[in-house]
Amino acid sequence: AQSVTQLDSQVPVFEEAPVELRCNYSSSVSVYLFWYVQYPNQGLQLLLKYLSGSTLVESINGFEAEFNKSQTSFHLRKPSVHISDTAEYFCAVQGGSEKLVFGKGTKLTVNP
Amino acid sequence: GAVVSQHPSRVICKSGTSVKIECRSLDFQATTMFWYRQFPKKSLMLMATSNEGSKATYEQGVEKDKFLINHASLTLSTLTVTSAHPEDSSFYICSATDKQGRASYTFGSGTRLTVV
């Protein structure tokens, strides 16, 4: 079975500062990894995913995540955040079956 | 890109009544759909997985007679909360994927259910 740990439940940062949201996973099989973003009272939107190939994946809005197999991590980073990035971020893993296993989420709050 | 439509976005119902939530894949064939429940400030809890034309597979602890799932076509799955009670109040979200993986777990916009 897979599990996902998001170490930080809340991350407050100032606008234009860099941010890293941490995600570690455990699995006995090869995995696919995802980051989703959720705005209040909305569903989840895919931010980026790692399926294979390059371990560094990027989204269109400046986020990136790096798959590190040895550290079983898939941390999400952005060099300069905006107020509009304030949201809940979920890391998820899929391996061995079609189910996605989610972490508990990290609430990112960007302050002016 | 892949789009999943979920309806209604909000519903308030009286205790003891049933509520149906629809999840539609608009531009792809959803061979598999997932239903999640999200509690306030909590992660998503997978309730069940449904494949078109077959019975849903429920996660442990989820009452299949209370949460009826139907996946009658490749573009529509429904979740019916039967005899709803206040403790069923929650945010329900569906997700769909296709066999080719192109839809890659596209999520609906969620349904806020309030049982009064």
Tab-separated table of C-alpha atoms in Angstrom:
chain	number	residue	atom	x	y	z
A	1	ALA	CA	0.000	0.000	0.000
A	2	GLN	CA	1.048	3.563	-0.585
A	3	SER	CA	1.028	6.490	1.801
A	4	VAL	CA	1.754	10.186	1.476
A	5	THR	CA	3.049	12.554	4.127
A	6	GLN	CA	2.789	16.284	3.769
A	7	LEU	CA	4.881	17.517	6.627
A	8	ASP	CA	3.488	21.036	6.845
A	9	SER	CA	-0.209	21.585	7.387
A	10	GLN	CA	0.146	25.347	6.990
A	11	VAL	CA	2.761	27.468	5.241
A	12	PRO	CA	2.504	31.266	5.496
A	13	VAL	CA	4.768	33.307	3.233
A	14	PHE	CA	5.030	36.857	1.975
A	15	GLU	CA	4.291	37.779	-1.591
A	16	GLU	CA	7.237	37.336	-3.988
A	17	ALA	CA	9.039	35.046	-1.539
A	18	PRO	CA	10.050	31.511	-2.549
A	19	VAL	CA	8.104	28.572	-1.176
A	20	GLU	CA	8.570	24.818	-0.839
A	21	LEU	CA	5.748	22.454	0.076
A	22	ARG	CA	7.083	19.126	1.173
A	23	CYS	CA	5.766	15.722	0.174
A	24	ASN	CA	7.169	12.319	1.020
A	25	TYR	CA	5.677	8.999	0.033
A	26	SER	CA	6.121	5.342	0.746
A	27	SER	CA	5.494	2.548	-1.703
A	28	SER	CA	6.812	-0.895	-2.493
A	29	VAL	CA	6.129	-0.433	-6.209
A	30	SER	CA	6.880	2.203	-8.817
A	31	VAL	CA	4.647	5.224	-8.497
A	32	TYR	CA	3.179	8.135	-10.334
A	33	LEU	CA	3.094	11.384	-8.374
A	34	PHE	CA	0.754	14.345	-8.530
A	35	TRP	CA	0.232	17.764	-7.047
A	36	TYR	CA	-3.256	19.221	-6.970
A	37	VAL	CA	-4.457	22.666	-5.911
A	38	GLN	CA	-7.833	23.355	-4.319
A	39	TYR	CA	-9.405	26.777	-3.942
A	40	PRO	CA	-12.194	27.238	-1.360
A	41	ASN	CA	-15.360	25.301	-2.142
A	42	GLN	CA	-13.974	23.983	-5.380
A	43	GLY	CA	-12.734	20.677	-6.689
A	44	LEU	CA	-9.117	19.797	-7.273
A	45	GLN	CA	-7.103	21.075	-10.201
A	46	LEU	CA	-4.055	19.206	-11.429
A	47	LEU	CA	-0.959	21.302	-10.992
A	48	LEU	CA	1.650	18.887	-12.274
A	49	LYS	CA	2.476	15.213	-12.400
A	50	TYR	CA	5.397	12.874	-12.669
A	51	LEU	CA	4.829	9.725	-14.678
A	52	SER	CA	8.260	8.952	-16.089
A	53	GLY	CA	11.221	10.596	-17.750
A	54	SER	CA	12.690	13.824	-16.434
A	55	THR	CA	12.486	14.003	-12.670
A	56	LEU	CA	11.840	17.741	-12.762
A	57	VAL	CA	8.321	18.627	-13.812
A	58	GLU	CA	6.905	22.103	-14.270
A	59	SER	CA	3.476	23.678	-14.349
A	60	ILE	CA	2.366	26.577	-16.493
A	61	ASN	CA	2.061	28.938	-13.536
A	62	GLY	CA	5.610	28.738	-12.277
A	63	PHE	CA	5.455	25.768	-9.917
A	64	GLU	CA	7.857	22.885	-10.246
A	65	ALA	CA	8.408	19.608	-8.439
A	66	GLU	CA	11.287	17.187	-8.443
A	67	PHE	CA	10.913	13.455	-8.063
A	68	ASN	CA	13.648	12.128	-5.816
A	69	LYS	CA	13.480	8.355	-5.702
A	70	SER	CA	16.229	7.876	-3.142
A	71	GLN	CA	14.549	10.262	-0.716
A	72	THR	CA	11.032	9.215	-1.756
A	73	SER	CA	10.088	12.848	-2.095
A	74	PHE	CA	8.210	15.047	-4.526
A	75	HIS	CA	8.489	18.552	-3.090
A	76	LEU	CA	6.681	21.436	-4.759
A	77	ARG	CA	8.490	24.728	-5.245
A	78	LYS	CA	7.887	28.186	-6.619
A	79	PRO	CA	10.596	30.855	-6.688
A	80	SER	CA	8.201	33.785	-6.224
A	81	VAL	CA	4.613	33.427	-5.029
A	82	HIS	CA	1.603	35.636	-5.657
A	83	ILE	CA	-1.413	36.393	-3.525
A	84	SER	CA	-3.449	34.296	-5.954
A	85	ASP	CA	-1.418	31.198	-5.048
A	86	THR	CA	-3.181	31.106	-1.674
A	87	ALA	CA	-4.915	27.711	-1.644
A	88	GLU	CA	-4.752	24.171	-0.326
A	89	TYR	CA	-2.214	21.925	-2.025
A	90	PHE	CA	-2.461	18.145	-2.073
A	91	CYS	CA	0.230	15.666	-2.981
A	92	ALA	CA	-0.976	12.301	-4.282
A	93	VAL	CA	0.577	9.011	-5.290
A	94	GLN	CA	-0.643	6.225	-7.513
A	95	GLY	CA	0.999	2.837	-7.627
A	96	GLY	CA	-0.093	-0.727	-8.056
A	97	SER	CA	-3.722	0.128	-8.598
A	98	GLU	CA	-5.772	2.891	-10.156
A	99	LYS	CA	-6.469	4.577	-6.831
A	100	LEU	CA	-4.921	7.867	-5.856
A	101	VAL	CA	-3.718	8.188	-2.279
A	102	PHE	CA	-3.680	11.749	-0.990
A	103	GLY	CA	-1.692	13.516	1.651
A	104	LYS	CA	-3.507	15.610	4.232
A	105	GLY	CA	-2.863	18.818	2.383
A	106	THR	CA	-0.852	21.984	2.974
A	107	LYS	CA	-2.578	25.314	3.249
A	108	LEU	CA	-0.444	27.954	1.576
A	109	THR	CA	-1.235	31.506	2.617
A	110	VAL	CA	0.481	34.303	0.739
A	111	ASN	CA	0.456	37.580	2.632
A	112	PRO	CA	1.016	41.026	1.107
B	1	GLY	CA	-8.308	19.306	-21.903
B	2	ALA	CA	-10.379	16.795	-20.024
B	3	VAL	CA	-13.376	18.246	-18.218
B	4	VAL	CA	-15.533	16.706	-15.520
B	5	SER	CA	-18.809	18.392	-14.640
B	6	GLN	CA	-20.366	17.805	-11.235
B	7	HIS	CA	-23.883	18.855	-10.343
B	8	PRO	CA	-25.291	20.307	-8.172
B	9	SER	CA	-22.569	22.468	-6.651
B	10	ARG	CA	-24.604	22.994	-3.504
B	11	VAL	CA	-27.613	21.220	-2.080
B	12	ILE	CA	-29.542	21.531	1.156
B	13	CYS	CA	-31.914	18.733	2.049
B	14	LYS	CA	-34.033	17.667	4.962
B	15	SER	CA	-32.992	14.834	7.179
B	16	GLY	CA	-34.391	11.519	5.923
B	17	THR	CA	-34.539	12.478	2.261
B	18	SER	CA	-32.262	11.274	-0.538
B	19	VAL	CA	-29.956	13.365	-2.671
B	20	LYS	CA	-28.438	12.518	-6.039
B	21	ILE	CA	-25.152	13.983	-7.245
B	22	GLU	CA	-24.120	13.665	-10.881
B	23	CYS	CA	-20.654	13.470	-12.326
B	24	ARG	CA	-20.178	13.737	-16.087
B	25	SER	CA	-17.097	13.514	-18.258
B	26	LEU	CA	-17.684	16.027	-21.024
B	27	ASP	CA	-15.026	15.266	-23.584
B	28	PHE	CA	-13.735	11.810	-22.838
B	29	GLN	CA	-14.955	8.361	-21.936
B	30	ALA	CA	-14.517	7.809	-18.233
B	31	THR	CA	-13.866	4.121	-17.787
B	32	THR	CA	-13.323	4.657	-14.090
B	33	MET	CA	-14.832	7.188	-11.750
B	34	PHE	CA	-13.997	7.814	-8.121
B	35	TRP	CA	-16.069	9.374	-5.374
B	36	TYR	CA	-14.433	11.205	-2.515
B	37	ARG	CA	-15.642	12.841	0.632
B	38	GLN	CA	-13.807	15.757	2.152
B	39	PHE	CA	-14.306	16.898	5.718
B	40	PRO	CA	-13.440	20.466	6.774
B	41	LYS	CA	-9.680	21.003	6.937
B	42	LYS	CA	-9.154	17.352	6.052
B	43	SER	CA	-7.852	15.425	3.116
B	44	LEU	CA	-9.936	13.538	0.611
B	45	MET	CA	-11.311	10.199	1.675
B	46	LEU	CA	-11.940	7.773	-1.160
B	47	MET	CA	-15.428	6.336	-0.815
B	48	ALA	CA	-15.702	4.096	-3.846
B	49	THR	CA	-14.411	3.290	-7.291
B	50	SER	CA	-16.818	2.619	-10.111
B	51	ASN	CA	-16.226	1.145	-13.528
B	52	GLU	CA	-18.762	1.518	-16.303
B	53	GLY	CA	-21.316	-1.244	-16.304
B	54	SER	CA	-20.188	-2.934	-13.127
B	55	LYS	CA	-20.846	-2.589	-9.434
B	56	ALA	CA	-18.881	-0.043	-7.492
B	57	THR	CA	-16.082	-1.118	-5.184
B	58	TYR	CA	-16.481	0.535	-1.806
B	59	GLU	CA	-13.709	1.365	0.607
B	60	GLN	CA	-13.738	-0.157	4.035
B	61	GLY	CA	-16.154	1.573	6.356
B	62	VAL	CA	-18.293	3.119	3.631
B	63	GLU	CA	-21.907	1.966	3.740
B	64	LYS	CA	-22.840	0.797	0.267
B	65	ASP	CA	-26.561	0.884	1.044
B	66	LYS	CA	-26.321	4.480	2.141
B	67	PHE	CA	-24.116	5.762	-0.648
B	68	LEU	CA	-25.472	4.282	-3.866
B	69	ILE	CA	-23.201	4.624	-6.854
B	70	ASN	CA	-24.286	4.028	-10.420
B	71	HIS	CA	-21.965	4.201	-13.425
B	72	ALA	CA	-24.427	3.449	-16.173
B	73	SER	CA	-22.502	4.960	-19.068
B	74	LEU	CA	-18.982	5.965	-19.992
B	75	THR	CA	-19.781	9.599	-19.310
B	76	LEU	CA	-22.011	9.548	-16.247
B	77	SER	CA	-21.747	8.352	-12.677
B	78	THR	CA	-24.159	9.219	-9.891
B	79	LEU	CA	-23.861	9.158	-6.126
B	80	THR	CA	-27.111	8.969	-4.179
B	81	VAL	CA	-27.011	9.672	-0.476
B	82	THR	CA	-30.022	7.816	0.871
B	83	SER	CA	-31.903	8.759	4.007
B	84	ALA	CA	-29.483	11.591	4.619
B	85	HIS	CA	-28.638	12.709	8.134
B	86	PRO	CA	-26.789	15.777	9.397
B	87	GLU	CA	-23.593	13.748	9.795
B	88	ASP	CA	-23.650	13.143	6.031
B	89	SER	CA	-23.121	16.855	5.492
B	90	SER	CA	-19.837	17.194	3.675
B	91	PHE	CA	-18.091	18.134	0.445
B	92	TYR	CA	-18.311	15.358	-2.126
B	93	ILE	CA	-15.986	15.296	-5.125
B	94	CYS	CA	-15.863	12.977	-8.101
B	95	SER	CA	-12.904	12.182	-10.286
B	96	ALA	CA	-12.664	10.413	-13.601
B	97	THR	CA	-9.990	8.825	-15.684
B	98	ASP	CA	-9.899	7.068	-19.015
B	99	LYS	CA	-8.085	3.900	-20.017
B	100	GLN	CA	-5.382	5.752	-21.865
B	101	GLY	CA	-4.613	7.854	-18.811
B	102	ARG	CA	-5.053	11.064	-20.749
B	103	ALA	CA	-7.731	12.330	-18.388
B	104	SER	CA	-5.340	11.615	-15.572
B	105	TYR	CA	-7.770	11.843	-12.691
B	106	THR	CA	-9.684	14.955	-13.623
B	107	PHE	CA	-11.805	16.201	-10.764
B	108	GLY	CA	-15.253	17.686	-10.695
B	109	SER	CA	-15.884	20.966	-8.906
B	110	GLY	CA	-17.471	19.297	-5.912
B	111	THR	CA	-20.873	19.290	-4.216
B	112	ARG	CA	-21.480	20.868	-0.828
B	113	LEU	CA	-24.201	18.818	0.859
B	114	THR	CA	-25.920	20.219	3.924
B	115	VAL	CA	-28.493	18.079	5.688
B	116	VAL	CA	-30.790	19.988	8.038
